[in-house]
mmCIF file with all atom_site columns, C-alpha atoms in Angstrom:
data_model
loop_
_atom_site.group_PDB
_atom_site.id
_atom_site.type_symbol
_atom_site.label_atom_id
_atom_site.label_alt_id
_atom_site.label_comp_id
_atom_site.label_asym_id
_atom_site.label_entity_id
_atom_site.label_seq_id
_atom_site.pdbx_PDB_ins_code
_atom_site.Cartn_x
_atom_site.Cartn_y
_atom_site.Cartn_z
_atom_site.occupancy
_atom_site.B_iso_or_equiv
_atom_site.pdbx_formal_charge
_atom_site.auth_seq_id
_atom_site.auth_comp_id
_atom_site.auth_asym_id
_atom_site.auth_atom_id
_atom_site.pdbx_PDB_model_num
ATOM 1   C CA . ALA Z 1 1   ? -53.403 -55.153 -9.555  1.00 68.00 ? 1   ALA Z CA 1
ATOM 2   C CA . GLN Z 1 2   ? -52.827 -52.109 -7.474  1.00 78.00 ? 2   GLN Z CA 1
ATOM 3   C CA . SER Z 1 3   ? -53.863 -52.786 -4.094  1.00 89.00 ? 3   SER Z CA 1
ATOM 4   C CA . VAL Z 1 4   ? -53.154 -50.491 -0.145  1.00 94.00 ? 4   VAL Z CA 1
ATOM 5   C CA . SER Z 1 5   ? -53.239 -52.451 2.671   1.00 95.00 ? 5   SER Z CA 1
ATOM 6   C CA . GLN Z 1 6   ? -54.035 -51.112 6.308   1.00 96.00 ? 6   GLN Z CA 1
ATOM 7   C CA . HIS Z 1 7   ? -53.374 -53.969 8.652   1.00 86.00 ? 7   HIS Z CA 1
ATOM 8   C CA . ASN Z 1 8   ? -54.630 -51.972 11.327  1.00 88.00 ? 8   ASN Z CA 1
ATOM 9   C CA . HIS Z 1 9   ? -58.352 -52.158 10.347  1.00 92.00 ? 9   HIS Z CA 1
ATOM 10  C CA . HIS Z 1 10  ? -59.435 -51.538 14.613  1.00 96.00 ? 10  HIS Z CA 1
ATOM 11  C CA . VAL Z 1 11  ? -57.159 -49.173 16.654  1.00 97.00 ? 11  VAL Z CA 1
ATOM 12  C CA . ILE Z 1 12  ? -58.174 -48.023 20.744  1.00 97.00 ? 12  ILE Z CA 1
ATOM 13  C CA . LEU Z 1 13  ? -55.944 -45.612 22.274  1.00 97.00 ? 13  LEU Z CA 1
ATOM 14  C CA . SER Z 1 14  ? -56.164 -43.663 25.239  1.00 97.00 ? 14  SER Z CA 1
ATOM 15  C CA . GLU Z 1 15  ? -55.905 -39.973 24.870  1.00 97.00 ? 15  GLU Z CA 1
ATOM 16  C CA . ALA Z 1 16  ? -52.240 -38.705 25.009  1.00 97.00 ? 16  ALA Z CA 1
ATOM 17  C CA . ALA Z 1 17  ? -51.215 -41.799 23.521  1.00 97.00 ? 17  ALA Z CA 1
ATOM 18  C CA . SER Z 1 18  ? -48.841 -42.548 20.439  1.00 97.00 ? 18  SER Z CA 1
ATOM 19  C CA . LEU Z 1 19  ? -50.261 -43.454 16.620  1.00 97.00 ? 19  LEU Z CA 1
ATOM 20  C CA . GLU Z 1 20  ? -49.031 -45.105 13.996  1.00 97.00 ? 20  GLU Z CA 1
ATOM 21  C CA . LEU Z 1 21  ? -51.100 -46.520 11.245  1.00 97.00 ? 21  LEU Z CA 1
ATOM 22  C CA . GLY Z 1 22  ? -49.969 -48.849 8.777   1.00 96.00 ? 22  GLY Z CA 1
ATOM 23  C CA . CYS Z 1 23  ? -50.272 -48.445 5.055   1.00 96.00 ? 23  CYS Z CA 1
ATOM 24  C CA . ASN Z 1 24  ? -48.714 -50.039 1.842   1.00 96.00 ? 24  ASN Z CA 1
ATOM 25  C CA . TYR Z 1 25  ? -49.047 -50.133 -1.595  1.00 94.00 ? 25  TYR Z CA 1
ATOM 26  C CA . SER Z 1 26  ? -48.141 -52.473 -4.144  1.00 90.00 ? 26  SER Z CA 1
ATOM 27  C CA . TYR Z 1 27  ? -46.875 -50.246 -6.968  1.00 79.00 ? 27  TYR Z CA 1
ATOM 28  C CA . GLY Z 1 28  ? -43.779 -50.220 -7.915  1.00 72.00 ? 28  GLY Z CA 1
ATOM 29  C CA . GLY Z 1 29  ? -43.977 -47.027 -10.417 1.00 79.00 ? 29  GLY Z CA 1
ATOM 30  C CA . THR Z 1 30  ? -44.011 -43.083 -9.041  1.00 82.00 ? 30  THR Z CA 1
ATOM 31  C CA . VAL Z 1 31  ? -47.147 -42.835 -6.460  1.00 86.00 ? 31  VAL Z CA 1
ATOM 32  C CA . ASN Z 1 32  ? -49.061 -39.854 -5.205  1.00 90.00 ? 32  ASN Z CA 1
ATOM 33  C CA . LEU Z 1 33  ? -49.385 -41.180 -1.566  1.00 92.00 ? 33  LEU Z CA 1
ATOM 34  C CA . PHE Z 1 34  ? -52.946 -40.172 0.523   1.00 94.00 ? 34  PHE Z CA 1
ATOM 35  C CA . TRP Z 1 35  ? -54.053 -40.107 3.865   1.00 96.00 ? 35  TRP Z CA 1
ATOM 36  C CA . TYR Z 1 36  ? -57.906 -39.157 4.186   1.00 96.00 ? 36  TYR Z CA 1
ATOM 37  C CA . VAL Z 1 37  ? -59.567 -38.824 7.513   1.00 96.00 ? 37  VAL Z CA 1
ATOM 38  C CA . GLN Z 1 38  ? -63.500 -39.184 8.175   1.00 94.00 ? 38  GLN Z CA 1
ATOM 39  C CA . TYR Z 1 39  ? -64.809 -38.132 11.314  1.00 93.00 ? 39  TYR Z CA 1
ATOM 40  C CA . PRO Z 1 40  ? -68.523 -39.672 12.534  1.00 89.00 ? 40  PRO Z CA 1
ATOM 41  C CA . GLY Z 1 41  ? -70.858 -38.002 9.944   1.00 86.00 ? 41  GLY Z CA 1
ATOM 42  C CA . GLN Z 1 42  ? -69.044 -35.892 8.405   1.00 89.00 ? 42  GLN Z CA 1
ATOM 43  C CA . HIS Z 1 43  ? -66.881 -36.437 4.784   1.00 89.00 ? 43  HIS Z CA 1
ATOM 44  C CA . LEU Z 1 44  ? -63.448 -38.093 3.740   1.00 93.00 ? 44  LEU Z CA 1
ATOM 45  C CA . GLN Z 1 45  ? -61.168 -34.808 4.176   1.00 93.00 ? 45  GLN Z CA 1
ATOM 46  C CA . LEU Z 1 46  ? -57.731 -34.574 2.991   1.00 93.00 ? 46  LEU Z CA 1
ATOM 47  C CA . LEU Z 1 47  ? -55.359 -35.351 5.934   1.00 95.00 ? 47  LEU Z CA 1
ATOM 48  C CA . LEU Z 1 48  ? -51.725 -34.877 4.304   1.00 95.00 ? 48  LEU Z CA 1
ATOM 49  C CA . LYS Z 1 49  ? -50.135 -35.673 0.881   1.00 93.00 ? 49  LYS Z CA 1
ATOM 50  C CA . TYR Z 1 50  ? -47.034 -36.964 -0.482  1.00 92.00 ? 50  TYR Z CA 1
ATOM 51  C CA . PHE Z 1 51  ? -45.878 -36.193 -4.047  1.00 88.00 ? 51  PHE Z CA 1
ATOM 52  C CA . SER Z 1 52  ? -42.384 -35.668 -4.438  1.00 87.00 ? 52  SER Z CA 1
ATOM 53  C CA . GLY Z 1 53  ? -39.047 -34.261 -2.122  1.00 90.00 ? 53  GLY Z CA 1
ATOM 54  C CA . ASP Z 1 54  ? -39.082 -34.263 1.450   1.00 93.00 ? 54  ASP Z CA 1
ATOM 55  C CA . PRO Z 1 55  ? -40.019 -38.147 2.064   1.00 94.00 ? 55  PRO Z CA 1
ATOM 56  C CA . LEU Z 1 56  ? -42.076 -37.227 6.028   1.00 96.00 ? 56  LEU Z CA 1
ATOM 57  C CA . VAL Z 1 57  ? -44.485 -35.010 5.381   1.00 96.00 ? 57  VAL Z CA 1
ATOM 58  C CA . LYS Z 1 58  ? -46.673 -32.826 7.558   1.00 95.00 ? 58  LYS Z CA 1
ATOM 59  C CA . GLY Z 1 59  ? -50.449 -32.694 7.700   1.00 94.00 ? 59  GLY Z CA 1
ATOM 60  C CA . ILE Z 1 60  ? -52.992 -31.187 9.860   1.00 92.00 ? 60  ILE Z CA 1
ATOM 61  C CA . LYS Z 1 61  ? -53.983 -31.506 13.418  1.00 93.00 ? 61  LYS Z CA 1
ATOM 62  C CA . GLY Z 1 62  ? -50.571 -32.398 14.329  1.00 95.00 ? 62  GLY Z CA 1
ATOM 63  C CA . PHE Z 1 63  ? -50.295 -35.868 12.151  1.00 97.00 ? 63  PHE Z CA 1
ATOM 64  C CA . GLU Z 1 64  ? -47.299 -36.414 9.659   1.00 97.00 ? 64  GLU Z CA 1
ATOM 65  C CA . ALA Z 1 65  ? -46.591 -39.703 7.617   1.00 97.00 ? 65  ALA Z CA 1
ATOM 66  C CA . GLU Z 1 66  ? -43.127 -41.162 6.385   1.00 96.00 ? 66  GLU Z CA 1
ATOM 67  C CA . PHE Z 1 67  ? -42.890 -42.106 2.673   1.00 94.00 ? 67  PHE Z CA 1
ATOM 68  C CA . ILE Z 1 68  ? -40.651 -45.315 2.493   1.00 94.00 ? 68  ILE Z CA 1
ATOM 69  C CA . LYS Z 1 69  ? -40.072 -46.662 -0.957  1.00 90.00 ? 69  LYS Z CA 1
ATOM 70  C CA . SER Z 1 70  ? -37.983 -49.079 -0.312  1.00 91.00 ? 70  SER Z CA 1
ATOM 71  C CA . LYS Z 1 71  ? -40.667 -50.577 1.901   1.00 93.00 ? 71  LYS Z CA 1
ATOM 72  C CA . PHE Z 1 72  ? -43.731 -49.183 -0.228  1.00 93.00 ? 72  PHE Z CA 1
ATOM 73  C CA . SER Z 1 73  ? -44.932 -48.120 3.270   1.00 95.00 ? 73  SER Z CA 1
ATOM 74  C CA . PHE Z 1 74  ? -46.536 -44.540 3.779   1.00 96.00 ? 74  PHE Z CA 1
ATOM 75  C CA . ASN Z 1 75  ? -47.388 -44.641 7.480   1.00 97.00 ? 75  ASN Z CA 1
ATOM 76  C CA . LEU Z 1 76  ? -49.429 -42.540 9.374   1.00 97.00 ? 76  LEU Z CA 1
ATOM 77  C CA . ARG Z 1 77  ? -48.092 -40.827 12.719  1.00 97.00 ? 77  ARG Z CA 1
ATOM 78  C CA . LYS Z 1 78  ? -49.362 -38.499 15.816  1.00 97.00 ? 78  LYS Z CA 1
ATOM 79  C CA . PRO Z 1 79  ? -47.419 -38.057 19.133  1.00 97.00 ? 79  PRO Z CA 1
ATOM 80  C CA . SER Z 1 80  ? -49.758 -37.884 21.277  1.00 97.00 ? 80  SER Z CA 1
ATOM 81  C CA . VAL Z 1 81  ? -53.457 -38.674 20.332  1.00 97.00 ? 81  VAL Z CA 1
ATOM 82  C CA . GLN Z 1 82  ? -56.743 -36.480 21.662  1.00 97.00 ? 82  GLN Z CA 1
ATOM 83  C CA . TRP Z 1 83  ? -60.633 -37.958 21.780  1.00 96.00 ? 83  TRP Z CA 1
ATOM 84  C CA . SER Z 1 84  ? -61.149 -35.686 18.861  1.00 96.00 ? 84  SER Z CA 1
ATOM 85  C CA . ASP Z 1 85  ? -59.001 -37.911 16.696  1.00 97.00 ? 85  ASP Z CA 1
ATOM 86  C CA . THR Z 1 86  ? -61.503 -40.500 16.782  1.00 97.00 ? 86  THR Z CA 1
ATOM 87  C CA . ALA Z 1 87  ? -62.501 -41.367 13.458  1.00 97.00 ? 87  ALA Z CA 1
ATOM 88  C CA . GLU Z 1 88  ? -61.815 -43.936 10.223  1.00 96.00 ? 88  GLU Z CA 1
ATOM 89  C CA . TYR Z 1 89  ? -58.204 -43.525 8.590   1.00 98.00 ? 89  TYR Z CA 1
ATOM 90  C CA . PHE Z 1 90  ? -57.819 -44.104 4.719   1.00 97.00 ? 90  PHE Z CA 1
ATOM 91  C CA . CYS Z 1 91  ? -54.491 -44.309 3.058   1.00 97.00 ? 91  CYS Z CA 1
ATOM 92  C CA . ALA Z 1 92  ? -54.493 -43.663 -1.140  1.00 94.00 ? 92  ALA Z CA 1
ATOM 93  C CA . VAL Z 1 93  ? -52.544 -44.242 -3.335  1.00 91.00 ? 93  VAL Z CA 1
ATOM 94  C CA . ASN Z 1 94  ? -52.531 -42.035 -7.059  1.00 86.00 ? 94  ASN Z CA 1
ATOM 95  C CA . GLU Z 1 95  ? -50.154 -43.500 -9.846  1.00 78.00 ? 95  GLU Z CA 1
ATOM 96  C CA . GLY Z 1 96  ? -50.100 -40.869 -12.028 1.00 71.00 ? 96  GLY Z CA 1
ATOM 97  C CA . THR Z 1 97  ? -53.639 -40.517 -13.579 1.00 77.00 ? 97  THR Z CA 1
ATOM 98  C CA . TYR Z 1 98  ? -56.780 -39.464 -11.644 1.00 83.00 ? 98  TYR Z CA 1
ATOM 99  C CA . LYS Z 1 99  ? -57.553 -42.824 -10.229 1.00 85.00 ? 99  LYS Z CA 1
ATOM 100 C CA . TYR Z 1 100 ? -57.028 -43.597 -6.711  1.00 89.00 ? 100 TYR Z CA 1
ATOM 101 C CA . ILE Z 1 101 ? -56.722 -46.594 -4.962  1.00 91.00 ? 101 ILE Z CA 1
ATOM 102 C CA . PHE Z 1 102 ? -57.970 -46.575 -1.528  1.00 94.00 ? 102 PHE Z CA 1
ATOM 103 C CA . GLY Z 1 103 ? -57.032 -49.201 1.286   1.00 95.00 ? 103 GLY Z CA 1
ATOM 104 C CA . THR Z 1 104 ? -59.888 -50.572 3.494   1.00 95.00 ? 104 THR Z CA 1
ATOM 105 C CA . GLY Z 1 105 ? -59.575 -48.381 6.343   1.00 96.00 ? 105 GLY Z CA 1
ATOM 106 C CA . THR Z 1 106 ? -58.378 -47.907 10.031  1.00 97.00 ? 106 THR Z CA 1
ATOM 107 C CA . ARG Z 1 107 ? -61.195 -46.919 12.802  1.00 96.00 ? 107 ARG Z CA 1
ATOM 108 C CA . LEU Z 1 108 ? -59.405 -45.249 15.962  1.00 97.00 ? 108 LEU Z CA 1
ATOM 109 C CA . LYS Z 1 109 ? -61.078 -45.359 18.927  1.00 97.00 ? 109 LYS Z CA 1
ATOM 110 C CA . VAL Z 1 110 ? -59.463 -42.836 21.204  1.00 97.00 ? 110 VAL Z CA 1
ATOM 111 C CA . LEU Z 1 111 ? -60.597 -42.624 24.920  1.00 96.00 ? 111 LEU Z CA 1
ATOM 112 C CA . ALA Z 1 112 ? -60.756 -39.824 27.174  1.00 90.00 ? 112 ALA Z CA 1
ATOM 113 C CA . GLY U 2 1   ? -70.901 -23.608 -3.513  1.00 52.00 ? 1   GLY U CA 1
ATOM 114 C CA . ALA U 2 2   ? -68.328 -23.859 -0.402  1.00 78.00 ? 2   ALA U CA 1
ATOM 115 C CA . GLY U 2 3   ? -68.306 -28.123 -0.894  1.00 92.00 ? 3   GLY U CA 1
ATOM 116 C CA . VAL U 2 4   ? -69.245 -31.316 -2.587  1.00 96.00 ? 4   VAL U CA 1
ATOM 117 C CA . SER U 2 5   ? -72.781 -31.359 -2.447  1.00 96.00 ? 5   SER U CA 1
ATOM 118 C CA . GLN U 2 6   ? -75.107 -34.601 -2.534  1.00 97.00 ? 6   GLN U CA 1
ATOM 119 C CA . SER U 2 7   ? -78.258 -35.616 -2.450  1.00 97.00 ? 7   SER U CA 1
ATOM 120 C CA . PRO U 2 8   ? -80.636 -37.631 -1.378  1.00 97.00 ? 8   PRO U CA 1
ATOM 121 C CA . ARG U 2 9   ? -78.433 -38.122 1.264   1.00 96.00 ? 9   ARG U CA 1
ATOM 122 C CA . TYR U 2 10  ? -80.091 -41.430 2.404   1.00 97.00 ? 10  TYR U CA 1
ATOM 123 C CA . LYS U 2 11  ? -82.394 -43.527 0.047   1.00 97.00 ? 11  LYS U CA 1
ATOM 124 C CA . VAL U 2 12  ? -84.080 -46.739 0.529   1.00 98.00 ? 12  VAL U CA 1
ATOM 125 C CA . ALA U 2 13  ? -85.202 -48.374 -2.469  1.00 98.00 ? 13  ALA U CA 1
ATOM 126 C CA . LYS U 2 14  ? -87.206 -51.445 -2.769  1.00 97.00 ? 14  LYS U CA 1
ATOM 127 C CA . ARG U 2 15  ? -85.549 -54.225 -5.216  1.00 97.00 ? 15  ARG U CA 1
ATOM 128 C CA . GLY U 2 16  ? -85.772 -53.514 -8.530  1.00 97.00 ? 16  GLY U CA 1
ATOM 129 C CA . GLN U 2 17  ? -86.775 -49.994 -7.959  1.00 98.00 ? 17  GLN U CA 1
ATOM 130 C CA . ASP U 2 18  ? -84.619 -47.117 -10.021 1.00 98.00 ? 18  ASP U CA 1
ATOM 131 C CA . VAL U 2 19  ? -82.638 -44.324 -8.338  1.00 98.00 ? 19  VAL U CA 1
ATOM 132 C CA . ALA U 2 20  ? -80.798 -41.359 -9.295  1.00 98.00 ? 20  ALA U CA 1
ATOM 133 C CA . LEU U 2 21  ? -78.255 -39.578 -7.225  1.00 98.00 ? 21  LEU U CA 1
ATOM 134 C CA . ARG U 2 22  ? -77.045 -36.296 -7.419  1.00 98.00 ? 22  ARG U CA 1
ATOM 135 C CA . CYS U 2 23  ? -73.766 -34.523 -7.280  1.00 98.00 ? 23  CYS U CA 1
ATOM 136 C CA . ASP U 2 24  ? -73.093 -30.713 -7.063  1.00 98.00 ? 24  ASP U CA 1
ATOM 137 C CA . PRO U 2 25  ? -69.415 -29.931 -7.337  1.00 97.00 ? 25  PRO U CA 1
ATOM 138 C CA . ILE U 2 26  ? -67.273 -27.476 -6.470  1.00 95.00 ? 26  ILE U CA 1
ATOM 139 C CA . SER U 2 27  ? -67.765 -24.492 -8.623  1.00 94.00 ? 27  SER U CA 1
ATOM 140 C CA . GLY U 2 28  ? -65.221 -24.407 -11.602 1.00 92.00 ? 28  GLY U CA 1
ATOM 141 C CA . HIS U 2 29  ? -63.911 -28.114 -10.649 1.00 94.00 ? 29  HIS U CA 1
ATOM 142 C CA . VAL U 2 30  ? -63.068 -30.163 -13.613 1.00 94.00 ? 30  VAL U CA 1
ATOM 143 C CA . SER U 2 31  ? -62.587 -33.709 -12.587 1.00 94.00 ? 31  SER U CA 1
ATOM 144 C CA . LEU U 2 32  ? -65.771 -35.139 -11.551 1.00 96.00 ? 32  LEU U CA 1
ATOM 145 C CA . PHE U 2 33  ? -65.519 -38.510 -9.662  1.00 96.00 ? 33  PHE U CA 1
ATOM 146 C CA . TRP U 2 34  ? -67.996 -41.252 -8.286  1.00 98.00 ? 34  TRP U CA 1
ATOM 147 C CA . TYR U 2 35  ? -66.838 -43.634 -5.704  1.00 97.00 ? 35  TYR U CA 1
ATOM 148 C CA . GLN U 2 36  ? -68.560 -46.237 -4.185  1.00 97.00 ? 36  GLN U CA 1
ATOM 149 C CA . GLN U 2 37  ? -68.117 -47.630 -0.587  1.00 95.00 ? 37  GLN U CA 1
ATOM 150 C CA . ALA U 2 38  ? -69.655 -50.473 1.003   1.00 93.00 ? 38  ALA U CA 1
ATOM 151 C CA . LEU U 2 39  ? -70.103 -51.335 4.762   1.00 89.00 ? 39  LEU U CA 1
ATOM 152 C CA . GLY U 2 40  ? -66.425 -51.776 6.048   1.00 86.00 ? 40  GLY U CA 1
ATOM 153 C CA . GLN U 2 41  ? -64.302 -51.290 2.821   1.00 90.00 ? 41  GLN U CA 1
ATOM 154 C CA . GLY U 2 42  ? -62.484 -48.313 1.756   1.00 92.00 ? 42  GLY U CA 1
ATOM 155 C CA . PRO U 2 43  ? -64.302 -46.371 -1.394  1.00 95.00 ? 43  PRO U CA 1
ATOM 156 C CA . GLU U 2 44  ? -63.537 -47.595 -4.460  1.00 95.00 ? 44  GLU U CA 1
ATOM 157 C CA . PHE U 2 45  ? -63.671 -46.185 -8.004  1.00 94.00 ? 45  PHE U CA 1
ATOM 158 C CA . LEU U 2 46  ? -66.648 -46.245 -10.699 1.00 97.00 ? 46  LEU U CA 1
ATOM 159 C CA . THR U 2 47  ? -66.265 -43.635 -13.189 1.00 97.00 ? 47  THR U CA 1
ATOM 160 C CA . TYR U 2 48  ? -64.431 -40.244 -14.073 1.00 95.00 ? 48  TYR U CA 1
ATOM 161 C CA . PHE U 2 49  ? -65.786 -37.164 -15.764 1.00 96.00 ? 49  PHE U CA 1
ATOM 162 C CA . GLN U 2 50  ? -64.016 -34.623 -17.345 1.00 95.00 ? 50  GLN U CA 1
ATOM 163 C CA . ASN U 2 51  ? -66.236 -31.537 -17.592 1.00 95.00 ? 51  ASN U CA 1
ATOM 164 C CA . GLU U 2 52  ? -69.007 -33.506 -19.616 1.00 96.00 ? 52  GLU U CA 1
ATOM 165 C CA . ALA U 2 53  ? -66.716 -36.382 -20.769 1.00 96.00 ? 53  ALA U CA 1
ATOM 166 C CA . GLN U 2 54  ? -66.824 -39.427 -18.986 1.00 97.00 ? 54  GLN U CA 1
ATOM 167 C CA . LEU U 2 55  ? -63.512 -40.528 -19.518 1.00 94.00 ? 55  LEU U CA 1
ATOM 168 C CA . ASP U 2 56  ? -63.352 -44.127 -17.556 1.00 94.00 ? 56  ASP U CA 1
ATOM 169 C CA . LYS U 2 57  ? -66.654 -46.020 -16.479 1.00 95.00 ? 57  LYS U CA 1
ATOM 170 C CA . SER U 2 58  ? -64.409 -48.914 -15.723 1.00 94.00 ? 58  SER U CA 1
ATOM 171 C CA . GLY U 2 59  ? -65.298 -49.040 -12.004 1.00 95.00 ? 59  GLY U CA 1
ATOM 172 C CA . LEU U 2 60  ? -69.542 -49.400 -12.749 1.00 97.00 ? 60  LEU U CA 1
ATOM 173 C CA . PRO U 2 61  ? -70.209 -53.110 -11.755 1.00 95.00 ? 61  PRO U CA 1
ATOM 174 C CA . SER U 2 62  ? -73.183 -53.631 -14.280 1.00 95.00 ? 62  SER U CA 1
ATOM 175 C CA . ASP U 2 63  ? -74.840 -52.259 -17.423 1.00 96.00 ? 63  ASP U CA 1
ATOM 176 C CA . ARG U 2 64  ? -77.718 -50.916 -14.643 1.00 98.00 ? 64  ARG U CA 1
ATOM 177 C CA . PHE U 2 65  ? -75.043 -48.366 -13.374 1.00 98.00 ? 65  PHE U CA 1
ATOM 178 C CA . PHE U 2 66  ? -75.147 -45.237 -15.529 1.00 97.00 ? 66  PHE U CA 1
ATOM 179 C CA . ALA U 2 67  ? -73.800 -41.821 -15.053 1.00 98.00 ? 67  ALA U CA 1
ATOM 180 C CA . GLU U 2 68  ? -73.845 -38.797 -17.187 1.00 98.00 ? 68  GLU U CA 1
ATOM 181 C CA . ARG U 2 69  ? -72.933 -35.027 -16.207 1.00 97.00 ? 69  ARG U CA 1
ATOM 182 C CA . PRO U 2 70  ? -74.586 -33.353 -19.285 1.00 96.00 ? 70  PRO U CA 1
ATOM 183 C CA . GLU U 2 71  ? -72.978 -29.569 -18.839 1.00 94.00 ? 71  GLU U CA 1
ATOM 184 C CA . GLY U 2 72  ? -70.070 -30.004 -16.728 1.00 93.00 ? 72  GLY U CA 1
ATOM 185 C CA . SER U 2 73  ? -71.183 -29.513 -13.471 1.00 95.00 ? 73  SER U CA 1
ATOM 186 C CA . VAL U 2 74  ? -73.912 -31.219 -11.779 1.00 97.00 ? 74  VAL U CA 1
ATOM 187 C CA . SER U 2 75  ? -73.571 -35.473 -12.131 1.00 98.00 ? 75  SER U CA 1
ATOM 188 C CA . THR U 2 76  ? -76.400 -38.094 -11.971 1.00 98.00 ? 76  THR U CA 1
ATOM 189 C CA . LEU U 2 77  ? -75.817 -41.547 -10.815 1.00 98.00 ? 77  LEU U CA 1
ATOM 190 C CA . LYS U 2 78  ? -78.935 -43.548 -11.816 1.00 98.00 ? 78  LYS U CA 1
ATOM 191 C CA . ILE U 2 79  ? -78.976 -47.355 -11.094 1.00 98.00 ? 79  ILE U CA 1
ATOM 192 C CA . GLN U 2 80  ? -81.139 -49.450 -12.467 1.00 98.00 ? 80  GLN U CA 1
ATOM 193 C CA . ARG U 2 81  ? -83.441 -52.319 -10.889 1.00 98.00 ? 81  ARG U CA 1
ATOM 194 C CA . THR U 2 82  ? -81.583 -51.770 -7.684  1.00 98.00 ? 82  THR U CA 1
ATOM 195 C CA . GLN U 2 83  ? -80.473 -55.025 -6.219  1.00 97.00 ? 83  GLN U CA 1
ATOM 196 C CA . GLN U 2 84  ? -79.341 -55.818 -2.537  1.00 96.00 ? 84  GLN U CA 1
ATOM 197 C CA . GLU U 2 85  ? -75.575 -55.695 -3.492  1.00 96.00 ? 85  GLU U CA 1
ATOM 198 C CA . ASP U 2 86  ? -75.867 -52.551 -4.328  1.00 97.00 ? 86  ASP U CA 1
ATOM 199 C CA . SER U 2 87  ? -76.641 -51.070 -0.695  1.00 97.00 ? 87  SER U CA 1
ATOM 200 C CA . ALA U 2 88  ? -73.479 -48.769 -0.080  1.00 97.00 ? 88  ALA U CA 1
ATOM 201 C CA . VAL U 2 89  ? -72.600 -45.052 -0.149  1.00 96.00 ? 89  VAL U CA 1
ATOM 202 C CA . TYR U 2 90  ? -72.054 -43.383 -3.509  1.00 98.00 ? 90  TYR U CA 1
ATOM 203 C CA . LEU U 2 91  ? -69.209 -40.717 -3.030  1.00 97.00 ? 91  LEU U CA 1
ATOM 204 C CA . CYS U 2 92  ? -68.785 -38.009 -5.290  1.00 97.00 ? 92  CYS U CA 1
ATOM 205 C CA . ALA U 2 93  ? -65.975 -36.021 -5.509  1.00 95.00 ? 93  ALA U CA 1
ATOM 206 C CA . SER U 2 94  ? -64.377 -33.359 -7.488  1.00 95.00 ? 94  SER U CA 1
ATOM 207 C CA . SER U 2 95  ? -61.281 -31.794 -8.350  1.00 92.00 ? 95  SER U CA 1
ATOM 208 C CA . LEU U 2 96  ? -60.012 -28.727 -10.255 1.00 90.00 ? 96  LEU U CA 1
ATOM 209 C CA . SER U 2 97  ? -57.843 -30.536 -12.953 1.00 82.00 ? 97  SER U CA 1
ATOM 210 C CA . GLY U 2 98  ? -57.639 -34.107 -13.717 1.00 69.00 ? 98  GLY U CA 1
ATOM 211 C CA . ARG U 2 99  ? -53.433 -33.841 -13.333 1.00 70.00 ? 99  ARG U CA 1
ATOM 212 C CA . SER U 2 100 ? -52.434 -36.730 -11.308 1.00 65.00 ? 100 SER U CA 1
ATOM 213 C CA . GLY U 2 101 ? -51.949 -35.575 -7.847  1.00 66.00 ? 101 GLY U CA 1
ATOM 214 C CA . ASN U 2 102 ? -54.842 -33.481 -7.600  1.00 76.00 ? 102 ASN U CA 1
ATOM 215 C CA . THR U 2 103 ? -56.469 -33.077 -4.329  1.00 83.00 ? 103 THR U CA 1
ATOM 216 C CA . ILE U 2 104 ? -60.076 -34.505 -4.483  1.00 88.00 ? 104 ILE U CA 1
ATOM 217 C CA . TYR U 2 105 ? -62.793 -33.044 -2.595  1.00 92.00 ? 105 TYR U CA 1
ATOM 218 C CA . PHE U 2 106 ? -65.632 -35.551 -1.257  1.00 94.00 ? 106 PHE U CA 1
ATOM 219 C CA . GLY U 2 107 ? -69.146 -35.193 -0.709  1.00 95.00 ? 107 GLY U CA 1
ATOM 220 C CA . GLU U 2 108 ? -71.134 -36.585 2.370   1.00 94.00 ? 108 GLU U CA 1
ATOM 221 C CA . GLY U 2 109 ? -72.318 -39.043 0.053   1.00 96.00 ? 109 GLY U CA 1
ATOM 222 C CA . SER U 2 110 ? -75.848 -40.945 -0.213  1.00 97.00 ? 110 SER U CA 1
ATOM 223 C CA . TRP U 2 111 ? -76.433 -43.687 1.716   1.00 96.00 ? 111 TRP U CA 1
ATOM 224 C CA . LEU U 2 112 ? -78.557 -46.358 -0.606  1.00 98.00 ? 112 LEU U CA 1
ATOM 225 C CA . THR U 2 113 ? -80.209 -49.194 1.426   1.00 97.00 ? 113 THR U CA 1
ATOM 226 C CA . VAL U 2 114 ? -82.040 -51.474 -1.021  1.00 97.00 ? 114 VAL U CA 1
ATOM 227 C CA . VAL U 2 115 ? -84.635 -53.691 0.183   1.00 97.00 ? 115 VAL U CA 1
#
């Protein structure tokens, strides 16, 4: 069955540190890839998405992600995190249907 | 409305009680989804509607779970004879169409605690 793995469950960083959150998926066909963010007390919001084309995708708030097909990965990055980036981040895969498969999430805490 | 609206936001139910969770999707959105998010987990697919048609209910955990969207807009997720394992956040999401890769927009969720 298709699955999404997020290996970092909790990450703690100081402000201005660089961030990379891992995401691997287990589907060999064409996929659409997403990162969603959930700020404390708020709903899930789309951060960025990859459908096709340039494998380096830029999203909101300075986030970017790189799709590496050979590694089945879609890691999220940000060069310099801010306290306001404290949130839970979810990677999701859509295999060409309406169904989204989510990872278990990574809780990021940024220390001021 | 501007976003997906869910009610109630918080519900405490006694074991065995029936509950109904309501979702008001973004106006004009054809597709509607229900997801279940247990503590420390990511959202898990429950069911999918395209307009009023329930095209996929493969994720519903048991026959105690029932969802409807009779007029292709508002949807209700009903859980009969609630059990403790039903405690979770129930997320509703909608998208403009069911085409793959369409962005789905989530509501804030209904937090269900079964005691």
